[in-house]
Amino acid sequence: MKKWMFVLLLISMPMLGQSNYEKAVKLFDQENYVQAKPLFLSLLKQEPNNLKIIEYLGDISSHQDDWDKSIFYYEKLKTLKPSEANYYYKYGGALGMKAKVGGKWVAIRLVGDMRAAFERAIQLNPKHIEARWAMIEYYLQLPAFVGGSEKKAQVYANELMKLSPVDGYLSKAHIDEYFKRYLSAEKNYKFAIQVGGSKNTYERLAQLYKQKLHQPEKANEILRAYSEKNKS
């Protein structure tokens, strides 16, 4: 082979790999997970410890509700880079979804690892908001005899209040709603609107009015208020 042809081949090989990676990412962003997955799997064979590729495969598995696979990929991520908080958060989330769909005995087997993953995420990143939301849901959904506790959920809601007041009010409203304290939930959702004013805050209050308080006219009023506020 001529020298210039050999050099051209060496240059084109990484370019081809990069092109396949970009194509896979584009398909993922378009939510075309079926076509993105084989491309990422092929790339993983070339780079078995590439964190981004493994994470994409874990995310695809999550989108496809394949919790065993997502657990496998996220566990590999936290093994390869144990200092990354988000890998523990995603691992804990996948465990949580497997527990949810797997029934009582699967849940009992997984709850310890799930809690440990979320707690580790917070240890590694003390400002990790999503992991605190996960811990709130953990303590709300877990039966009292295996550790469920409103008091413990409120601890994380109070931490959220310090990190992000809008998340703090939303989490407190969520806890109130879970325990059917709807008027208190309404109050906290209104505080969240005052502090944040995002579409999500308005929608959460509207949902409370419509689904729990059975006041669809108030729900529509709240959504109209958001539309009026954000008119261009």
PDB file of C-alpha atoms in Angstrom:
ATOM      1  CA  MET A   1       0.000   0.000   0.000  1.00  0.00           C
ATOM      2  CA  LYS A   2       1.325   3.438  -0.865  1.00  0.00           C
ATOM      3  CA  LYS A   3       2.285   5.600   2.092  1.00  0.00           C
ATOM      4  CA  TRP A   4      -0.239   8.360   1.318  1.00  0.00           C
ATOM      5  CA  MET A   5      -3.057   5.799   1.055  1.00  0.00           C
ATOM      6  CA  PHE A   6      -2.097   4.356   4.465  1.00  0.00           C
ATOM      7  CA  VAL A   7      -2.127   7.842   6.043  1.00  0.00           C
ATOM      8  CA  LEU A   8      -5.525   8.562   4.459  1.00  0.00           C
ATOM      9  CA  LEU A   9      -6.895   5.312   5.889  1.00  0.00           C
ATOM     10  CA  LEU A  10      -5.685   6.190   9.396  1.00  0.00           C
ATOM     11  CA  ILE A  11      -7.342   9.598   9.147  1.00  0.00           C
ATOM     12  CA  SER A  12     -10.632   8.310   7.792  1.00  0.00           C
ATOM     13  CA  MET A  13     -11.126   5.569  10.413  1.00  0.00           C
ATOM     14  CA  PRO A  14     -11.632   7.872  13.433  1.00  0.00           C
ATOM     15  CA  MET A  15     -13.712  10.210  11.263  1.00  0.00           C
ATOM     16  CA  LEU A  16     -15.995   7.300  10.380  1.00  0.00           C
ATOM     17  CA  GLY A  17     -16.316   6.379  14.047  1.00  0.00           C
ATOM     18  CA  GLN A  18     -17.123   9.983  14.959  1.00  0.00           C
ATOM     19  CA  SER A  19     -19.695  10.089  12.176  1.00  0.00           C
ATOM     20  CA  ASN A  20     -21.418   6.986  13.528  1.00  0.00           C
ATOM     21  CA  TYR A  21     -21.384   8.456  17.023  1.00  0.00           C
ATOM     22  CA  GLU A  22     -22.937  11.698  15.830  1.00  0.00           C
ATOM     23  CA  LYS A  23     -25.548   9.765  13.889  1.00  0.00           C
ATOM     24  CA  ALA A  24     -26.386   7.689  16.968  1.00  0.00           C
ATOM     25  CA  VAL A  25     -26.690  10.805  19.141  1.00  0.00           C
ATOM     26  CA  LYS A  26     -28.921  12.494  16.574  1.00  0.00           C
ATOM     27  CA  LEU A  27     -31.211   9.447  16.486  1.00  0.00           C
ATOM     28  CA  PHE A  28     -31.308   9.443  20.284  1.00  0.00           C
ATOM     29  CA  ASP A  29     -32.210  13.136  20.385  1.00  0.00           C
ATOM     30  CA  GLN A  30     -35.011  12.384  17.933  1.00  0.00           C
ATOM     31  CA  GLU A  31     -36.210   9.650  20.328  1.00  0.00           C
ATOM     32  CA  ASN A  32     -35.523   7.033  17.657  1.00  0.00           C
ATOM     33  CA  TYR A  33     -34.124   4.577  20.174  1.00  0.00           C
ATOM     34  CA  VAL A  34     -34.648   1.475  18.049  1.00  0.00           C
ATOM     35  CA  GLN A  35     -32.217   2.695  15.389  1.00  0.00           C
ATOM     36  CA  ALA A  36     -29.841   4.431  17.806  1.00  0.00           C
ATOM     37  CA  LYS A  37     -29.273   1.346  19.953  1.00  0.00           C
ATOM     38  CA  PRO A  38     -27.422  -0.882  17.434  1.00  0.00           C
ATOM     39  CA  LEU A  39     -25.156   2.023  16.500  1.00  0.00           C
ATOM     40  CA  PHE A  40     -24.197   2.586  20.129  1.00  0.00           C
ATOM     41  CA  LEU A  41     -23.707  -1.157  20.647  1.00  0.00           C
ATOM     42  CA  SER A  42     -21.359  -1.256  17.666  1.00  0.00           C
ATOM     43  CA  LEU A  43     -19.438   1.738  19.030  1.00  0.00           C
ATOM     44  CA  LEU A  44     -19.240   0.073  22.443  1.00  0.00           C
ATOM     45  CA  LYS A  45     -17.411  -2.887  20.912  1.00  0.00           C
ATOM     46  CA  GLN A  46     -14.717  -0.481  19.738  1.00  0.00           C
ATOM     47  CA  GLU A  47     -14.615   1.467  23.028  1.00  0.00           C
ATOM     48  CA  PRO A  48     -15.937  -0.786  25.815  1.00  0.00           C
ATOM     49  CA  ASN A  49     -15.191   1.749  28.563  1.00  0.00           C
ATOM     50  CA  ASN A  50     -16.513   4.869  26.834  1.00  0.00           C
ATOM     51  CA  LEU A  51     -18.669   6.511  29.499  1.00  0.00           C
ATOM     52  CA  LYS A  52     -20.888   8.500  27.136  1.00  0.00           C
ATOM     53  CA  ILE A  53     -21.691   5.467  24.987  1.00  0.00           C
ATOM     54  CA  ILE A  54     -22.530   3.374  28.053  1.00  0.00           C
ATOM     55  CA  GLU A  55     -24.709   6.166  29.427  1.00  0.00           C
ATOM     56  CA  TYR A  56     -26.617   6.472  26.166  1.00  0.00           C
ATOM     57  CA  LEU A  57     -27.249   2.729  26.197  1.00  0.00           C
ATOM     58  CA  GLY A  58     -28.464   2.937  29.771  1.00  0.00           C
ATOM     59  CA  ASP A  59     -30.777   5.814  28.873  1.00  0.00           C
ATOM     60  CA  ILE A  60     -32.116   3.942  25.841  1.00  0.00           C
ATOM     61  CA  SER A  61     -32.827   0.903  28.005  1.00  0.00           C
ATOM     62  CA  SER A  62     -34.683   3.150  30.454  1.00  0.00           C
ATOM     63  CA  HIS A  63     -36.773   4.682  27.673  1.00  0.00           C
ATOM     64  CA  GLN A  64     -37.611   1.147  26.539  1.00  0.00           C
ATOM     65  CA  ASP A  65     -38.517   0.067  30.103  1.00  0.00           C
ATOM     66  CA  ASP A  66     -35.760  -2.554  30.048  1.00  0.00           C
ATOM     67  CA  TRP A  67     -34.782  -2.015  33.658  1.00  0.00           C
ATOM     68  CA  ASP A  68     -32.406  -4.960  33.938  1.00  0.00           C
ATOM     69  CA  LYS A  69     -30.339  -3.587  31.063  1.00  0.00           C
ATOM     70  CA  SER A  70     -30.412  -0.021  32.347  1.00  0.00           C
ATOM     71  CA  ILE A  71     -29.282  -1.249  35.782  1.00  0.00           C
ATOM     72  CA  PHE A  72     -26.445  -3.144  34.075  1.00  0.00           C
ATOM     73  CA  TYR A  73     -25.221  -0.076  32.169  1.00  0.00           C
ATOM     74  CA  TYR A  74     -25.582   2.391  35.047  1.00  0.00           C
ATOM     75  CA  GLU A  75     -23.830   0.010  37.424  1.00  0.00           C
ATOM     76  CA  LYS A  76     -20.970  -0.212  34.940  1.00  0.00           C
ATOM     77  CA  LEU A  77     -20.811   3.593  34.817  1.00  0.00           C
ATOM     78  CA  LYS A  78     -20.512   4.006  38.572  1.00  0.00           C
ATOM     79  CA  THR A  79     -17.877   1.257  38.642  1.00  0.00           C
ATOM     80  CA  LEU A  80     -15.822   2.986  35.964  1.00  0.00           C
ATOM     81  CA  LYS A  81     -16.253   6.453  37.502  1.00  0.00           C
ATOM     82  CA  PRO A  82     -17.343   6.186  41.146  1.00  0.00           C
ATOM     83  CA  SER A  83     -16.933   9.934  41.681  1.00  0.00           C
ATOM     84  CA  GLU A  84     -19.831  10.880  39.354  1.00  0.00           C
ATOM     85  CA  ALA A  85     -23.021  11.600  41.335  1.00  0.00           C
ATOM     86  CA  ASN A  86     -25.368  11.374  38.379  1.00  0.00           C
ATOM     87  CA  TYR A  87     -24.414   7.766  37.664  1.00  0.00           C
ATOM     88  CA  TYR A  88     -25.558   6.788  41.157  1.00  0.00           C
ATOM     89  CA  TYR A  89     -28.749   8.786  40.686  1.00  0.00           C
ATOM     90  CA  LYS A  90     -29.571   7.010  37.423  1.00  0.00           C
ATOM     91  CA  TYR A  91     -28.653   3.636  38.919  1.00  0.00           C
ATOM     92  CA  GLY A  92     -30.958   4.258  41.868  1.00  0.00           C
ATOM     93  CA  GLY A  93     -33.740   5.377  39.537  1.00  0.00           C
ATOM     94  CA  ALA A  94     -33.470   2.201  37.472  1.00  0.00           C
ATOM     95  CA  LEU A  95     -33.556   0.101  40.642  1.00  0.00           C
ATOM     96  CA  GLY A  96     -36.634   2.021  41.725  1.00  0.00           C
ATOM     97  CA  MET A  97     -38.468   1.343  38.477  1.00  0.00           C
ATOM     98  CA  LYS A  98     -37.574  -2.355  38.629  1.00  0.00           C
ATOM     99  CA  ALA A  99     -38.894  -2.426  42.197  1.00  0.00           C
ATOM    100  CA  LYS A 100     -42.082  -0.705  41.094  1.00  0.00           C
ATOM    101  CA  VAL A 101     -42.903  -3.153  38.318  1.00  0.00           C
ATOM    102  CA  GLY A 102     -41.428  -6.249  39.976  1.00  0.00           C
ATOM    103  CA  GLY A 103     -43.836  -6.598  42.856  1.00  0.00           C
ATOM    104  CA  LYS A 104     -43.507  -6.659  46.631  1.00  0.00           C
ATOM    105  CA  TRP A 105     -40.645  -9.138  47.056  1.00  0.00           C
ATOM    106  CA  VAL A 106     -38.509  -7.606  44.314  1.00  0.00           C
ATOM    107  CA  ALA A 107     -39.052  -4.194  45.886  1.00  0.00           C
ATOM    108  CA  ILE A 108     -38.013  -5.398  49.341  1.00  0.00           C
ATOM    109  CA  ARG A 109     -34.842  -6.856  47.851  1.00  0.00           C
ATOM    110  CA  LEU A 110     -33.906  -3.647  46.034  1.00  0.00           C
ATOM    111  CA  VAL A 111     -34.897  -0.822  48.375  1.00  0.00           C
ATOM    112  CA  GLY A 112     -31.621  -0.846  50.315  1.00  0.00           C
ATOM    113  CA  ASP A 113     -29.457  -0.507  47.213  1.00  0.00           C
ATOM    114  CA  MET A 114     -31.795   2.129  45.806  1.00  0.00           C
ATOM    115  CA  ARG A 115     -31.594   4.301  48.931  1.00  0.00           C
ATOM    116  CA  ALA A 116     -27.809   3.862  49.102  1.00  0.00           C
ATOM    117  CA  ALA A 117     -27.451   4.993  45.481  1.00  0.00           C
ATOM    118  CA  PHE A 118     -29.460   8.187  46.008  1.00  0.00           C
ATOM    119  CA  GLU A 119     -27.647   8.947  49.258  1.00  0.00           C
ATOM    120  CA  ARG A 120     -24.296   8.455  47.532  1.00  0.00           C
ATOM    121  CA  ALA A 121     -25.343  10.819  44.740  1.00  0.00           C
ATOM    122  CA  ILE A 122     -26.080  13.493  47.353  1.00  0.00           C
ATOM    123  CA  GLN A 123     -22.789  12.842  49.134  1.00  0.00           C
ATOM    124  CA  LEU A 124     -20.872  13.294  45.900  1.00  0.00           C
ATOM    125  CA  ASN A 125     -22.897  16.322  44.837  1.00  0.00           C
ATOM    126  CA  PRO A 126     -24.451  18.115  47.833  1.00  0.00           C
ATOM    127  CA  LYS A 127     -26.485  20.273  45.430  1.00  0.00           C
ATOM    128  CA  HIS A 128     -28.064  17.336  43.577  1.00  0.00           C
ATOM    129  CA  ILE A 129     -31.730  18.310  43.373  1.00  0.00           C
ATOM    130  CA  GLU A 130     -33.069  15.271  41.500  1.00  0.00           C
ATOM    131  CA  ALA A 131     -31.602  12.810  44.018  1.00  0.00           C
ATOM    132  CA  ARG A 132     -33.429  14.625  46.818  1.00  0.00           C
ATOM    133  CA  TRP A 133     -36.685  14.406  44.890  1.00  0.00           C
ATOM    134  CA  ALA A 134     -35.987  10.685  44.525  1.00  0.00           C
ATOM    135  CA  MET A 135     -35.462  10.335  48.274  1.00  0.00           C
ATOM    136  CA  ILE A 136     -38.753  12.120  48.952  1.00  0.00           C
ATOM    137  CA  GLU A 137     -40.563   9.692  46.677  1.00  0.00           C
ATOM    138  CA  TYR A 138     -38.685   6.800  48.270  1.00  0.00           C
ATOM    139  CA  TYR A 139     -39.886   7.666  51.772  1.00  0.00           C
ATOM    140  CA  LEU A 140     -43.441   8.391  50.596  1.00  0.00           C
ATOM    141  CA  GLN A 141     -43.911   5.182  48.631  1.00  0.00           C
ATOM    142  CA  LEU A 142     -42.181   2.840  51.049  1.00  0.00           C
ATOM    143  CA  PRO A 143     -44.468   1.198  53.645  1.00  0.00           C
ATOM    144  CA  ALA A 144     -43.771   2.290  57.213  1.00  0.00           C
ATOM    145  CA  PHE A 145     -42.711  -1.196  58.299  1.00  0.00           C
ATOM    146  CA  VAL A 146     -39.729  -1.101  55.932  1.00  0.00           C
ATOM    147  CA  GLY A 147     -38.765   2.519  56.550  1.00  0.00           C
ATOM    148  CA  GLY A 148     -41.347   4.742  54.891  1.00  0.00           C
ATOM    149  CA  SER A 149     -41.707   8.061  56.698  1.00  0.00           C
ATOM    150  CA  GLU A 150     -43.238  11.466  56.021  1.00  0.00           C
ATOM    151  CA  LYS A 151     -40.835  12.978  58.535  1.00  0.00           C
ATOM    152  CA  LYS A 152     -37.830  11.743  56.538  1.00  0.00           C
ATOM    153  CA  ALA A 153     -39.408  12.944  53.285  1.00  0.00           C
ATOM    154  CA  GLN A 154     -39.825  16.394  54.845  1.00  0.00           C
ATOM    155  CA  VAL A 155     -36.115  16.471  55.705  1.00  0.00           C
ATOM    156  CA  TYR A 156     -35.254  16.318  51.998  1.00  0.00           C
ATOM    157  CA  ALA A 157     -37.986  18.842  51.149  1.00  0.00           C
ATOM    158  CA  ASN A 158     -36.383  21.238  53.642  1.00  0.00           C
ATOM    159  CA  GLU A 159     -32.993  20.676  52.000  1.00  0.00           C
ATOM    160  CA  LEU A 160     -34.547  21.444  48.629  1.00  0.00           C
ATOM    161  CA  MET A 161     -35.991  24.661  50.063  1.00  0.00           C
ATOM    162  CA  LYS A 162     -32.451  25.840  50.794  1.00  0.00           C
ATOM    163  CA  LEU A 163     -31.041  24.767  47.423  1.00  0.00           C
ATOM    164  CA  SER A 164     -33.980  25.771  45.219  1.00  0.00           C
ATOM    165  CA  PRO A 165     -37.018  27.410  46.851  1.00  0.00           C
ATOM    166  CA  VAL A 166     -39.289  26.526  43.942  1.00  0.00           C
ATOM    167  CA  ASP A 167     -38.365  22.835  44.295  1.00  0.00           C
ATOM    168  CA  GLY A 168     -38.811  23.177  48.038  1.00  0.00           C
ATOM    169  CA  TYR A 169     -42.383  24.448  47.715  1.00  0.00           C
ATOM    170  CA  LEU A 170     -43.211  21.940  44.978  1.00  0.00           C
ATOM    171  CA  SER A 171     -41.883  19.052  47.059  1.00  0.00           C
ATOM    172  CA  LYS A 172     -43.830  20.168  50.128  1.00  0.00           C
ATOM    173  CA  ALA A 173     -46.960  20.481  48.007  1.00  0.00           C
ATOM    174  CA  HIS A 174     -46.315  16.998  46.627  1.00  0.00           C
ATOM    175  CA  ILE A 175     -46.053  15.582  50.144  1.00  0.00           C
ATOM    176  CA  ASP A 176     -49.246  17.392  51.170  1.00  0.00           C
ATOM    177  CA  GLU A 177     -51.014  16.053  48.104  1.00  0.00           C
ATOM    178  CA  TYR A 178     -49.846  12.506  48.833  1.00  0.00           C
ATOM    179  CA  PHE A 179     -51.420  12.706  52.294  1.00  0.00           C
ATOM    180  CA  LYS A 180     -54.564  14.385  50.913  1.00  0.00           C
ATOM    181  CA  ARG A 181     -53.897  17.719  52.590  1.00  0.00           C
ATOM    182  CA  TYR A 182     -55.149  19.467  49.490  1.00  0.00           C
ATOM    183  CA  LEU A 183     -55.597  22.985  50.899  1.00  0.00           C
ATOM    184  CA  SER A 184     -52.040  22.960  52.225  1.00  0.00           C
ATOM    185  CA  ALA A 185     -50.847  21.628  48.857  1.00  0.00           C
ATOM    186  CA  GLU A 186     -52.700  24.467  47.116  1.00  0.00           C
ATOM    187  CA  LYS A 187     -50.927  26.993  49.330  1.00  0.00           C
ATOM    188  CA  ASN A 188     -47.484  25.549  48.591  1.00  0.00           C
ATOM    189  CA  TYR A 189     -48.146  25.375  44.849  1.00  0.00           C
ATOM    190  CA  LYS A 190     -49.088  29.061  44.929  1.00  0.00           C
ATOM    191  CA  PHE A 191     -45.825  29.841  46.727  1.00  0.00           C
ATOM    192  CA  ALA A 192     -43.982  27.879  44.007  1.00  0.00           C
ATOM    193  CA  ILE A 193     -45.682  30.005  41.352  1.00  0.00           C
ATOM    194  CA  GLN A 194     -44.670  33.195  43.150  1.00  0.00           C
ATOM    195  CA  VAL A 195     -41.063  32.083  43.494  1.00  0.00           C
ATOM    196  CA  GLY A 196     -40.568  30.320  40.148  1.00  0.00           C
ATOM    197  CA  GLY A 197     -43.424  31.108  37.805  1.00  0.00           C
ATOM    198  CA  SER A 198     -42.519  28.277  35.436  1.00  0.00           C
ATOM    199  CA  LYS A 199     -45.067  26.423  33.336  1.00  0.00           C
ATOM    200  CA  ASN A 200     -44.568  23.393  35.564  1.00  0.00           C
ATOM    201  CA  THR A 201     -45.632  25.292  38.693  1.00  0.00           C
ATOM    202  CA  TYR A 202     -48.857  26.470  37.059  1.00  0.00           C
ATOM    203  CA  GLU A 203     -49.585  23.021  35.648  1.00  0.00           C
ATOM    204  CA  ARG A 204     -49.103  21.331  39.025  1.00  0.00           C
ATOM    205  CA  LEU A 205     -51.605  23.670  40.675  1.00  0.00           C
ATOM    206  CA  ALA A 206     -54.044  23.262  37.781  1.00  0.00           C
ATOM    207  CA  GLN A 207     -53.753  19.495  38.087  1.00  0.00           C
ATOM    208  CA  LEU A 208     -54.531  19.710  41.805  1.00  0.00           C
ATOM    209  CA  TYR A 209     -57.659  21.746  41.101  1.00  0.00           C
ATOM    210  CA  LYS A 210     -58.834  19.437  38.345  1.00  0.00           C
ATOM    211  CA  GLN A 211     -58.003  15.997  39.723  1.00  0.00           C
ATOM    212  CA  LYS A 212     -58.128  16.350  43.515  1.00  0.00           C
ATOM    213  CA  LEU A 213     -60.327  19.335  44.301  1.00  0.00           C
ATOM    214  CA  HIS A 214     -62.650  18.724  41.317  1.00  0.00           C
ATOM    215  CA  GLN A 215     -62.642  22.370  40.319  1.00  0.00           C
ATOM    216  CA  PRO A 216     -61.968  22.334  36.551  1.00  0.00           C
ATOM    217  CA  GLU A 217     -62.927  25.992  36.202  1.00  0.00           C
ATOM    218  CA  LYS A 218     -60.105  26.956  38.587  1.00  0.00           C
ATOM    219  CA  ALA A 219     -57.699  24.701  36.689  1.00  0.00           C
ATOM    220  CA  ASN A 220     -58.571  26.495  33.449  1.00  0.00           C
ATOM    221  CA  GLU A 221     -58.216  29.861  35.163  1.00  0.00           C
ATOM    222  CA  ILE A 222     -54.690  29.001  36.316  1.00  0.00           C
ATOM    223  CA  LEU A 223     -53.654  27.837  32.849  1.00  0.00           C
ATOM    224  CA  ARG A 224     -55.115  30.983  31.299  1.00  0.00           C
ATOM    225  CA  ALA A 225     -53.153  33.072  33.810  1.00  0.00           C
ATOM    226  CA  TYR A 226     -49.943  31.401  32.680  1.00  0.00           C
ATOM    227  CA  SER A 227     -50.793  31.994  29.002  1.00  0.00           C
ATOM    228  CA  GLU A 228     -51.573  35.651  29.641  1.00  0.00           C
ATOM    229  CA  LYS A 229     -48.365  36.127  31.576  1.00  0.00           C
ATOM    230  CA  ASN A 230     -46.262  34.646  28.760  1.00  0.00           C
ATOM    231  CA  LYS A 231     -47.879  36.325  25.775  1.00  0.00           C
ATOM    232  CA  SER A 232     -45.247  37.654  23.414  1.00  0.00           C
TER     233      SER A 232
END
